[in-house]
Amino acid sequence: MRPNRLHDLISLNKPALNAWLSCNSPYIAEVLGHCGFDSVTVDLQHGQLGMDAVPSLLQAISATAAMPLVRCSENNFGEINKILDSGAYGIICPMIDTRQDAERFVRACRYPPLGARSFGPARGLLYGGSDYFNAANSTLLTLAMIETVKGVQNIDDILDVTGLDGIYIGPNDLAISMGIAPGGNWEDAALGVTIRHIIERCQSKQKYVGIFCNDMAMASAMKEVGLNMLTPGNDIQLLRSAATARLAQLRG
Amino acid sequence: MRPNRLHDLISLNKPALNAWLSCNSPYIAEVLGHCGFDSVTVDLQHGQLGMDAVPSLLQAISATAAMPLVRCSENNFGEINKILDSGAYGIICPMIDTRQDAERFVRACRYPPLGARSFGPARGLLYGGSDYFNAANSTLLTLAMIETVKGVQNIDDILDVTGLDGIYIGPNDLAISMGIAPGGNWEDAALGVTIRHIIERCQSKQKYVGIFCNDMAMASAMKEVGLNMLTPGNDIQLLRSAATARLAQLRG
Amino acid sequence: MRPNRLHDLISLNKPALNAWLSCNSPYIAEVLGHCGFDSVTVDLQHGQLGMDAVPSLLQAISATAAMPLVRCSENNFGEINKILDSGAYGIICPMIDTRQDAERFVRACRYPPLGARSFGPARGLLYGGSDYFNAANSTLLTLAMIETVKGVQNIDDILDVTGLDGIYIGPNDLAISMGIAPGGNWEDAALGVTIRHIIERCQSKQKYVGIFCNDMAMASAMKEVGLNMLTPGNDIQLLRSAATARLAQLRG
Amino acid sequence: MRPNRLHDLISLNKPALNAWLSCNSPYIAEVLGHCGFDSVTVDLQHGQLGMDAVPSLLQAISATAAMPLVRCSENNFGEINKILDSGAYGIICPMIDTRQDAERFVRACRYPPLGARSFGPARGLLYGGSDYFNAANSTLLTLAMIETVKGVQNIDDILDVTGLDGIYIGPNDLAISMGIAPGGNWEDAALGVTIRHIIERCQSKQKYVGIFCNDMAMASAMKEVGLNMLTPGNDIQLLRSAATARLAQLRG
Amino acid sequence: MRPNRLHDLISLNKPALNAWLSCNSPYIAEVLGHCGFDSVTVDLQHGQLGMDAVPSLLQAISATAAMPLVRCSENNFGEINKILDSGAYGIICPMIDTRQDAERFVRACRYPPLGARSFGPARGLLYGGSDYFNAANSTLLTLAMIETVKGVQNIDDILDVTGLDGIYIGPNDLAISMGIAPGGNWEDAALGVTIRHIIERCQSKQKYVGIFCNDMAMASAMKEVGLNMLTPGNDIQLLRSAATARLAQLRG
Amino acid sequence: MRPNRLHDLISLNKPALNAWLSCNSPYIAEVLGHCGFDSVTVDLQHGQLGMDAVPSLLQAISATAAMPLVRCSENNFGEINKILDSGAYGIICPMIDTRQDAERFVRACRYPPLGARSFGPARGLLYGGSDYFNAANSTLLTLAMIETVKGVQNIDDILDVTGLDGIYIGPNDLAISMGIAPGGNWEDAALGVTIRHIIERCQSKQKYVGIFCNDMAMASAMKEVGLNMLTPGNDIQLLRSAATARLAQLRG
């Protein structure tokens, strides 16, 4: 099976730089893959796209060296099965608050006996290779989002679930759950402490840990702490930052 | 945040006239918005369209003065989140039978602490404005469909759920639930009594109440009773009524 | 080959009642086909759809008893070939002003030696049947639009082109070409006389003649004159007329 | 209501030969329908397509004599409702392990009082006919997939659920559930015995039974045993077998 | 008719800042419109999209304050008619080399007697308003691209064509036509002189002149010279510049 | 620039085995690419797809080792430019009858000074690489279809056009042009002699020559003669041959 570069980067002690796709354009997906990101994550949760768009977006990413990932819209067995069958090499699952949530997520991602994923890998077979069934369980990356106070409280239980590779931190929902407005200063005492606690728990249990970064200051700080995956903003934020800078320069 | 005209119409004591879109054509959506309806509801439940079509349909409605609403396909957290992120200004949720159903619906529609909606408003931010997070909970309309005998029995419990704005009556499923064929005479003793009971409960609790009308006689009667929202048939019914009238005239 | 009902209606001396599709929804296409129209014309010229939408729209019409027609976007060889390969049973071609225009149109529609259509009927074969190649030239309907003063002047030349079945009158462009505003009273002296002249030339040469009708008064008048095909408004006009009538009734 | 040919084939004691569509091309769907299959099943579970594609695919199948079926992505009320509203004449539901699963499946497929399907048949009305509501419960085919050891253990309970027409066997997931690699020799002692046991239970209870066949040897064997529905591979397997045979011949 | 802000900006002596869309995502189109550009141009020539995508992209732009423009794929009557019917408020036409080319372009854009555009404005009527037919000829902007040596030689003839509003300079094709590699230093003696000559001819004849800018240095210089429209890169360039900067910062 | 494997195969004296895609499914495109074909040709002429589908189909092929080619719908400058900008590595152009036709085709395919292709390679740059502009003219394959008696008469003139790589023979249109029914025995005296004559002219002028084969007997014969490219049927023919064989076996 085609190896998952994200696993390799762990042993190289290098963070995966991850792009975040929230529009439904396969061309944009391919452009991001060619920019040099290690992975491109299709955002089915907040992105402006649905399940029908996923196969073409993953094909576009597959035409580049970037690993194709998907954030599913929720912890749903059928949807996660479909995403994997379309060739995703990893799933980021939102709103994992308990061990039961994490077990349900793993159940959808792994073939028996580890999980209950149904067989029919379709595009996964094309992208992954003919030995897909044997190697999928160890190749595909499963990341649970910790983004509520409850999730933080249960983090050790969550991290102990067999078949779960690690955590992807959602700082905005986490802030809201703590009563802090989203998009603000992540280093705000309570939020910063909580984020660093999540990271510490993952690292102490030798689990994968990634994070969505609202700005580059956050990305740089997170790189320092040794995160495995950094997402420096999504497609829209990248586009808007460049567009508004140019408009300001020409209007100013 | 862009105000929700449907709230304004309440204080003006005027019913919102609502179009119902069951095809996946953004052009038809925009045409309906330009006809003068106060809102256009994209029907994800029985409409011939899926989640992938929603963003373009809401964009089309956003190019008009009509408020963009969606009837979700079921009381599903992930789907409702996606719909709101695409810029819907209200959700009509089918099959709310109990207080628990209503609470689950509200949980999906409102940001914490009122609910558990995940943050990432995407197109909602474009259409609603930069203060979306602060104003969304009070701006977006949440209507639960009462369309079973069980729902009618639990209506007071349902109406008491915090964060639920009101009820949208589904007369056809309600009829079936009562053992009456759908599409028939709504004033049929049992059905008419039940519908008027639902309306009375909403009005006595000062909650929003709307209804889908199978024909214009029903719409006129409902207007008399002071409903807040009237849907005078869906796109297909409008199209068929005009087409068959013209065919009859030319064939007759 | 599946017979073309539009040919049969000629011998029955009955006008074909034709629906006009300007949106890209296969569901709307199928609904129109089920309303009882004899044919449904997909409008590639002014409709809000492009060539990619044509196959699905023709499939939808093929699931009904109505004959699938297309108005091409212009007198273009490649496009007309593609439309026919997708299973259209007739082409209405805009802006035919001269014999040369008409010959070019026929060249695109008919297989050699009558024309130069390229072979590869694809969906045409599915819908038409395995003897498609032998029967297509005599089955598919070819209608040239006369809609300019120049076209009227050359009508006899145009009608004499072998392989052309007849004329479809475009009253709005014809009006503009005569210096009259579109959408007005078609019986306006000059316009009415011209339209009746076109009809008379077609009928005297025993050629097929159809027309787009801006309103039902026009459709009724045209039926009286014995036209072979009447289009009583397009999908948008049907929808708007029903919607605005209902809105007026509820607002009035 | 348009009769369901799959019911007729039972009384004729003939197996339905069923095509399996895993791509999102309406043209391929129509081609398969024209090949002579009795039914074409759109695979929403492992197919590379989502809910938005379903209406056009069912329209394409409706333009042929084949019955339109869908395998849903999971046992989900909202999705199954949508599929039926789009005109499917049968649902194959994966992963039915218990009587409760089967009851939930039937609840989504049947109108009250047998189930809880919501009314709004949309395209179903176009394809089925105006008496759809009255005849749908007895016309539409409901097949539960038995594809786990647990499902086999509960097969008698499952078969006894009112409103369930029968079973569709998924040999690959069943193999995995038994600890056997998928796609191998189905006659492998344990797997063959289990499959024959499932068939025997269905036949002894006079329930419908169909199966997906990995190869033609399996299909022939299953025909011998008297299965009601045989699926001789999916679209991709058919295409690949022809393509690789031709490539081998030209390269060899 | 809704006024064309691009005309207003001329009298205000302010350059229109124009976004350039080369992907087929309506969400990206709407985002660009909300960034504060005065117009968004859908690129049908080199963009990764075709005619079917145009209506939804223009709807998305119509939900913002930006004016919707389209660069057509070539000087084609049917395509330009379709684009305008979809509500574009201006056309940028590539490869105008001669007066005849410019006349053909104007013929497609203007209603008679100025041109030969066919009537059926569809979405144009929704976006523009009910007086569309009367005001379209004076409202819609027509810009011819000068991008070859031949076009430069004929610039005075081109600028004199009635109904043509001005010129949009394509520096890359112009460079190639002069034997210079595209994307290089636009101030390269020969190229810079030629671009300044085109601008001078437009300004001396009081015609509109815009340009595509490969970088911000070029955009600033062009602003100094008083161009009416500046395009500071396309969507892909904006996205890549932001993405590669962030990647470099995190990798460096 | 990524090398064009089709050029390499010439020097290896091996025929390119070419798949032919006539449906609009990117999944089918990718499947064909993985079957082992040297190239996959998207058929824009007779295929059931339009320009909007091309980018996603070419992305799908780009995720495999097969070279992405397109048959354009006709000899049209704008369309050919768009196809190449989407990353096609070769164009097969139908209906080349004269030297002038061939020159027009080359003009659309090659950058100046060899042709007049407009610069803006978009996806071509992603797939081909950053030196695309410099290497495109020598990398992209241009094949003119000879498929009429007139084309055969002018073959030497056509082959002498600079920038044209060779010929792709269309046996069905050629047969019709000669008064022979399409799809019959290609060895039929007149047709076989003509096809062999075309091949001989190409080979004597050391030009590339390919052919569409209606069946495997034809493909084998053509391989013997040393053709550079063989297309052993299209996707639909492959699918139908496998489907009807399996149906016959199970029904027989």
mmCIF file of N, CA, C and O in Angstrom, chain E residues 24 43-54 71 73-74 76 95 97 147 172-173 176-177 180-183 240, chain F residues 51-52 55 76-79 81-82 85-87 107 111-113 116-126 133-134:
data_model
loop_
_atom_site.group_PDB
_atom_site.id
_atom_site.type_symbol
_atom_site.label_atom_id
_atom_site.label_comp_id
_atom_site.label_asym_id
_atom_site.label_seq_id
_atom_site.Cartn_x
_atom_site.Cartn_y
_atom_site.Cartn_z
ATOM 1 N N ASN E 24 -13.870 27.221 -10.359
ATOM 2 C CA ASN E 24 -15.322 27.159 -10.563
ATOM 3 C C ASN E 24 -16.113 27.137 -9.257
ATOM 4 O O ASN E 24 -17.212 26.588 -9.210
ATOM 5 N N ASP E 43 -13.200 34.124 -15.423
ATOM 6 C CA ASP E 43 -12.347 33.899 -16.595
ATOM 7 C C ASP E 43 -12.724 32.613 -17.314
ATOM 8 O O ASP E 43 -12.307 31.526 -16.932
ATOM 9 N N LEU E 44 -13.516 32.774 -18.357
ATOM 10 C CA LEU E 44 -13.918 31.611 -19.156
ATOM 11 C C LEU E 44 -12.833 31.192 -20.142
ATOM 12 O O LEU E 44 -12.928 30.120 -20.730
ATOM 13 N N GLN E 45 -11.834 32.054 -20.354
ATOM 14 C CA GLN E 45 -10.804 31.693 -21.335
ATOM 15 C C GLN E 45 -9.779 30.722 -20.729
ATOM 16 O O GLN E 45 -9.679 29.588 -21.167
ATOM 17 N N HIS E 46 -9.051 31.169 -19.743
ATOM 18 C CA HIS E 46 -8.029 30.297 -19.166
ATOM 19 C C HIS E 46 -8.474 29.677 -17.839
ATOM 20 O O HIS E 46 -7.768 28.836 -17.287
ATOM 21 N N GLY E 47 -9.609 30.091 -17.322
ATOM 22 C CA GLY E 47 -10.087 29.540 -16.059
ATOM 23 C C GLY E 47 -10.483 28.081 -16.196
ATOM 24 O O GLY E 47 -10.797 27.595 -17.289
ATOM 25 N N GLN E 48 -10.490 27.362 -15.082
ATOM 26 C CA GLN E 48 -10.831 25.937 -15.085
ATOM 27 C C GLN E 48 -12.330 25.778 -14.869
ATOM 28 O O GLN E 48 -12.790 25.246 -13.851
ATOM 29 N N LEU E 49 -13.082 26.263 -15.829
ATOM 30 C CA LEU E 49 -14.530 26.250 -15.737
ATOM 31 C C LEU E 49 -15.089 26.458 -17.138
ATOM 32 O O LEU E 49 -14.401 26.965 -18.025
ATOM 33 N N GLY E 50 -16.333 26.035 -17.329
ATOM 34 C CA GLY E 50 -16.982 26.195 -18.620
ATOM 35 C C GLY E 50 -18.293 26.945 -18.468
ATOM 36 O O GLY E 50 -18.635 27.425 -17.377
ATOM 37 N N MET E 51 -19.031 27.003 -19.538
ATOM 38 C CA MET E 51 -20.243 27.813 -19.588
ATOM 39 C C MET E 51 -21.277 27.394 -18.546
ATOM 40 O O MET E 51 -22.023 28.228 -18.029
ATOM 41 N N ASP E 52 -21.326 26.102 -18.214
ATOM 42 C CA ASP E 52 -22.322 25.642 -17.238
ATOM 43 C C ASP E 52 -22.121 26.241 -15.857
ATOM 44 O O ASP E 52 -23.074 26.345 -15.078
ATOM 45 N N ALA E 53 -20.892 26.627 -15.552
ATOM 46 C CA ALA E 53 -20.608 27.167 -14.223
ATOM 47 C C ALA E 53 -20.957 28.647 -14.107
ATOM 48 O O ALA E 53 -21.062 29.173 -12.997
ATOM 49 N N VAL E 54 -21.124 29.310 -15.230
ATOM 50 C CA VAL E 54 -21.248 30.774 -15.207
ATOM 51 C C VAL E 54 -22.455 31.275 -14.410
ATOM 52 O O VAL E 54 -22.311 32.179 -13.577
ATOM 53 N N ARG E 71 -14.680 37.228 -18.661
ATOM 54 C CA ARG E 71 -13.867 37.170 -19.879
ATOM 55 C C ARG E 71 -14.333 35.957 -20.652
ATOM 56 O O ARG E 71 -14.286 34.830 -20.138
ATOM 57 N N SER E 73 -14.417 33.028 -23.656
ATOM 58 C CA SER E 73 -13.317 32.154 -24.083
ATOM 59 C C SER E 73 -12.776 32.561 -25.451
ATOM 60 O O SER E 73 -11.617 32.315 -25.762
ATOM 61 N N GLU E 74 -13.599 33.172 -26.244
ATOM 62 C CA GLU E 74 -13.157 33.741 -27.517
ATOM 63 C C GLU E 74 -14.263 34.642 -28.047
ATOM 64 O O GLU E 74 -15.322 34.751 -27.424
ATOM 65 N N ASN E 76 -16.961 34.897 -29.624
ATOM 66 C CA ASN E 76 -17.987 33.991 -30.144
ATOM 67 C C ASN E 76 -19.365 34.539 -29.810
ATOM 68 O O ASN E 76 -19.691 34.784 -28.643
ATOM 69 N N MET E 95 -8.104 38.578 -27.637
ATOM 70 C CA MET E 95 -7.609 38.463 -29.011
ATOM 71 C C MET E 95 -8.375 39.327 -30.021
ATOM 72 O O MET E 95 -8.802 38.829 -31.063
ATOM 73 N N ASP E 97 -7.816 41.790 -32.719
ATOM 74 C CA ASP E 97 -6.657 42.216 -33.506
ATOM 75 C C ASP E 97 -6.998 43.270 -34.555
ATOM 76 O O ASP E 97 -6.108 43.943 -35.064
ATOM 77 N N GLU E 147 -3.665 42.247 -27.285
ATOM 78 C CA GLU E 147 -2.624 41.372 -26.731
ATOM 79 C C GLU E 147 -1.751 40.744 -27.814
ATOM 80 O O GLU E 147 -1.110 39.714 -27.586
ATOM 81 N N ASN E 172 0.787 39.273 -20.995
ATOM 82 C CA ASN E 172 1.549 38.056 -21.253
ATOM 83 C C ASN E 172 1.481 37.641 -22.713
ATOM 84 O O ASN E 172 2.496 37.341 -23.330
ATOM 85 N N ASP E 173 0.264 37.612 -23.267
ATOM 86 C CA ASP E 173 0.189 37.270 -24.687
ATOM 87 C C ASP E 173 0.860 38.335 -25.542
ATOM 88 O O ASP E 173 1.474 38.018 -26.567
ATOM 89 N N ILE E 176 4.523 37.564 -25.579
ATOM 90 C CA ILE E 176 4.821 36.422 -26.461
ATOM 91 C C ILE E 176 4.756 36.843 -27.925
ATOM 92 O O ILE E 176 5.595 36.466 -28.739
ATOM 93 N N SER E 177 3.737 37.624 -28.234
ATOM 94 C CA SER E 177 3.578 38.070 -29.622
ATOM 95 C C SER E 177 4.780 38.900 -30.065
ATOM 96 O O SER E 177 5.123 38.947 -31.251
ATOM 97 N N ILE E 180 8.860 37.923 -26.532
ATOM 98 C CA ILE E 180 9.367 38.030 -25.164
ATOM 99 C C ILE E 180 8.679 36.967 -24.311
ATOM 100 O O ILE E 180 7.480 36.728 -24.470
ATOM 101 N N ALA E 181 9.413 36.343 -23.386
ATOM 102 C CA ALA E 181 8.807 35.319 -22.537
ATOM 103 C C ALA E 181 7.742 35.949 -21.627
ATOM 104 O O ALA E 181 7.926 37.077 -21.151
ATOM 105 N N PRO E 182 6.647 35.227 -21.370
ATOM 106 C CA PRO E 182 5.580 35.786 -20.532
ATOM 107 C C PRO E 182 5.998 35.805 -19.068
ATOM 108 O O PRO E 182 6.858 35.034 -18.651
ATOM 109 N N GLY E 183 5.392 36.691 -18.307
ATOM 110 C CA GLY E 183 5.587 36.677 -16.867
ATOM 111 C C GLY E 183 6.852 37.361 -16.412
ATOM 112 O O GLY E 183 7.161 37.382 -15.223
ATOM 113 N N ARG E 240 -1.693 31.185 -3.848
ATOM 114 C CA ARG E 240 -0.323 30.652 -3.814
ATOM 115 C C ARG E 240 0.627 31.581 -3.088
ATOM 116 O O ARG E 240 1.536 31.114 -2.392
ATOM 117 N N MET F 51 -17.496 20.835 -21.785
ATOM 118 C CA MET F 51 -16.239 21.474 -21.379
ATOM 119 C C MET F 51 -16.102 21.566 -19.859
ATOM 120 O O MET F 51 -14.989 21.490 -19.338
ATOM 121 N N ASP F 52 -17.220 21.742 -19.151
ATOM 122 C CA ASP F 52 -17.128 21.890 -17.691
ATOM 123 C C ASP F 52 -16.588 20.640 -17.008
ATOM 124 O O ASP F 52 -16.046 20.721 -15.907
ATOM 125 N N PRO F 55 -11.802 19.553 -16.724
ATOM 126 C CA PRO F 55 -10.745 19.639 -15.710
ATOM 127 C C PRO F 55 -10.750 18.476 -14.719
ATOM 128 O O PRO F 55 -9.692 17.882 -14.456
ATOM 129 N N ASN F 76 -11.982 24.072 -33.076
ATOM 130 C CA ASN F 76 -12.358 25.375 -32.533
ATOM 131 C C ASN F 76 -11.235 25.926 -31.649
ATOM 132 O O ASN F 76 -10.818 25.276 -30.701
ATOM 133 N N PHE F 77 -10.795 27.120 -31.974
ATOM 134 C CA PHE F 77 -9.648 27.735 -31.303
ATOM 135 C C PHE F 77 -9.862 27.848 -29.788
ATOM 136 O O PHE F 77 -9.013 27.426 -28.998
ATOM 137 N N GLY F 78 -11.005 28.425 -29.386
ATOM 138 C CA GLY F 78 -11.249 28.660 -27.962
ATOM 139 C C GLY F 78 -11.315 27.367 -27.178
ATOM 140 O O GLY F 78 -10.738 27.240 -26.093
ATOM 141 N N GLU F 79 -12.028 26.379 -27.717
ATOM 142 C CA GLU F 79 -12.156 25.109 -27.004
ATOM 143 C C GLU F 79 -10.813 24.403 -26.869
ATOM 144 O O GLU F 79 -10.479 23.884 -25.800
ATOM 145 N N ASN F 81 -7.843 25.706 -26.866
ATOM 146 C CA ASN F 81 -7.068 26.442 -25.866
ATOM 147 C C ASN F 81 -7.465 26.033 -24.449
ATOM 148 O O ASN F 81 -6.615 25.782 -23.594
ATOM 149 N N LYS F 82 -8.751 25.973 -24.207
ATOM 150 C CA LYS F 82 -9.231 25.616 -22.864
ATOM 151 C C LYS F 82 -8.781 24.198 -22.480
ATOM 152 O O LYS F 82 -8.369 23.942 -21.356
ATOM 153 N N ASP F 85 -5.167 24.211 -21.576
ATOM 154 C CA ASP F 85 -4.971 24.882 -20.281
ATOM 155 C C ASP F 85 -5.383 23.977 -19.117
ATOM 156 O O ASP F 85 -4.915 24.158 -17.997
ATOM 157 N N SER F 86 -6.261 23.029 -19.390
ATOM 158 C CA SER F 86 -6.682 22.099 -18.339
ATOM 159 C C SER F 86 -5.719 20.925 -18.178
ATOM 160 O O SER F 86 -5.965 20.029 -17.384
ATOM 161 N N GLY F 87 -4.666 20.921 -18.963
ATOM 162 C CA GLY F 87 -3.615 19.938 -18.738
ATOM 163 C C GLY F 87 -3.592 18.749 -19.685
ATOM 164 O O GLY F 87 -2.880 17.775 -19.432
ATOM 165 N N ARG F 107 -2.596 26.040 -35.200
ATOM 166 C CA ARG F 107 -2.611 27.419 -34.688
ATOM 167 C C ARG F 107 -3.202 27.453 -33.268
ATOM 168 O O ARG F 107 -2.741 28.212 -32.421
ATOM 169 N N TYR F 111 2.027 27.533 -29.133
ATOM 170 C CA TYR F 111 2.319 28.928 -28.786
ATOM 171 C C TYR F 111 3.056 29.598 -29.947
ATOM 172 O O TYR F 111 3.720 28.912 -30.741
ATOM 173 N N PRO F 112 2.979 30.938 -30.047
ATOM 174 C CA PRO F 112 3.748 31.668 -31.061
ATOM 175 C C PRO F 112 5.244 31.402 -30.870
ATOM 176 O O PRO F 112 5.685 31.178 -29.731
ATOM 177 N N PRO F 113 5.999 31.437 -31.944
ATOM 178 C CA PRO F 113 5.539 31.842 -33.279
ATOM 179 C C PRO F 113 4.935 30.702 -34.089
ATOM 180 O O PRO F 113 4.420 30.956 -35.166
ATOM 181 N N ALA F 116 -0.872 30.285 -32.399
ATOM 182 C CA ALA F 116 -1.406 31.503 -31.773
ATOM 183 C C ALA F 116 -2.073 31.204 -30.440
ATOM 184 O O ALA F 116 -2.897 31.983 -29.969
ATOM 185 N N ARG F 117 -1.723 30.054 -29.836
ATOM 186 C CA ARG F 117 -2.313 29.708 -28.547
ATOM 187 C C ARG F 117 -2.090 30.840 -27.534
ATOM 188 O O ARG F 117 -0.993 31.377 -27.455
ATOM 189 N N SER F 118 -3.125 31.144 -26.805
ATOM 190 C CA SER F 118 -3.048 32.209 -25.806
ATOM 191 C C SER F 118 -2.442 31.659 -24.525
ATOM 192 O O SER F 118 -2.659 30.497 -24.158
ATOM 193 N N PHE F 119 -1.693 32.525 -23.812
ATOM 194 C CA PHE F 119 -0.966 32.065 -22.628
ATOM 195 C C PHE F 119 -1.804 32.175 -21.361
ATOM 196 O O PHE F 119 -2.401 33.209 -21.067
ATOM 197 N N GLY F 120 -1.795 31.106 -20.569
ATOM 198 C CA GLY F 120 -2.534 31.053 -19.299
ATOM 199 C C GLY F 120 -2.762 29.592 -18.970
ATOM 200 O O GLY F 120 -3.894 29.157 -18.854
ATOM 201 N N PRO F 121 -1.660 28.801 -18.828
ATOM 202 C CA PRO F 121 -1.805 27.338 -18.838
ATOM 203 C C PRO F 121 -2.431 26.733 -17.582
ATOM 204 O O PRO F 121 -2.711 25.537 -17.579
ATOM 205 N N ALA F 122 -2.666 27.505 -16.544
ATOM 206 C CA ALA F 122 -3.489 27.031 -15.432
ATOM 207 C C ALA F 122 -3.119 25.621 -14.962
ATOM 208 O O ALA F 122 -2.013 25.386 -14.512
ATOM 209 N N ARG F 123 -4.042 24.668 -15.120
ATOM 210 C CA ARG F 123 -3.752 23.292 -14.672
ATOM 211 C C ARG F 123 -2.605 22.683 -15.458
ATOM 212 O O ARG F 123 -1.927 21.775 -14.971
ATOM 213 N N GLY F 124 -2.398 23.110 -16.685
ATOM 214 C CA GLY F 124 -1.290 22.606 -17.484
ATOM 215 C C GLY F 124 0.031 22.802 -16.764
ATOM 216 O O GLY F 124 0.917 21.931 -16.784
ATOM 217 N N LEU F 125 0.146 23.923 -16.091
ATOM 218 C CA LEU F 125 1.341 24.255 -15.329
ATOM 219 C C LEU F 125 1.499 23.315 -14.127
ATOM 220 O O LEU F 125 2.611 22.918 -13.785
ATOM 221 N N LEU F 126 0.402 22.982 -13.513
ATOM 222 C CA LEU F 126 0.449 22.077 -12.359
ATOM 223 C C LEU F 126 0.902 20.685 -12.785
ATOM 224 O O LEU F 126 1.753 20.059 -12.155
ATOM 225 N N PHE F 133 5.805 26.655 -20.546
ATOM 226 C CA PHE F 133 5.768 27.515 -21.739
ATOM 227 C C PHE F 133 6.862 27.140 -22.740
ATOM 228 O O PHE F 133 6.620 27.093 -23.944
ATOM 229 N N ASN F 134 8.026 26.850 -22.221
ATOM 230 C CA ASN F 134 9.135 26.556 -23.130
ATOM 231 C C ASN F 134 9.011 25.199 -23.810
ATOM 232 O O ASN F 134 9.440 25.029 -24.946
#
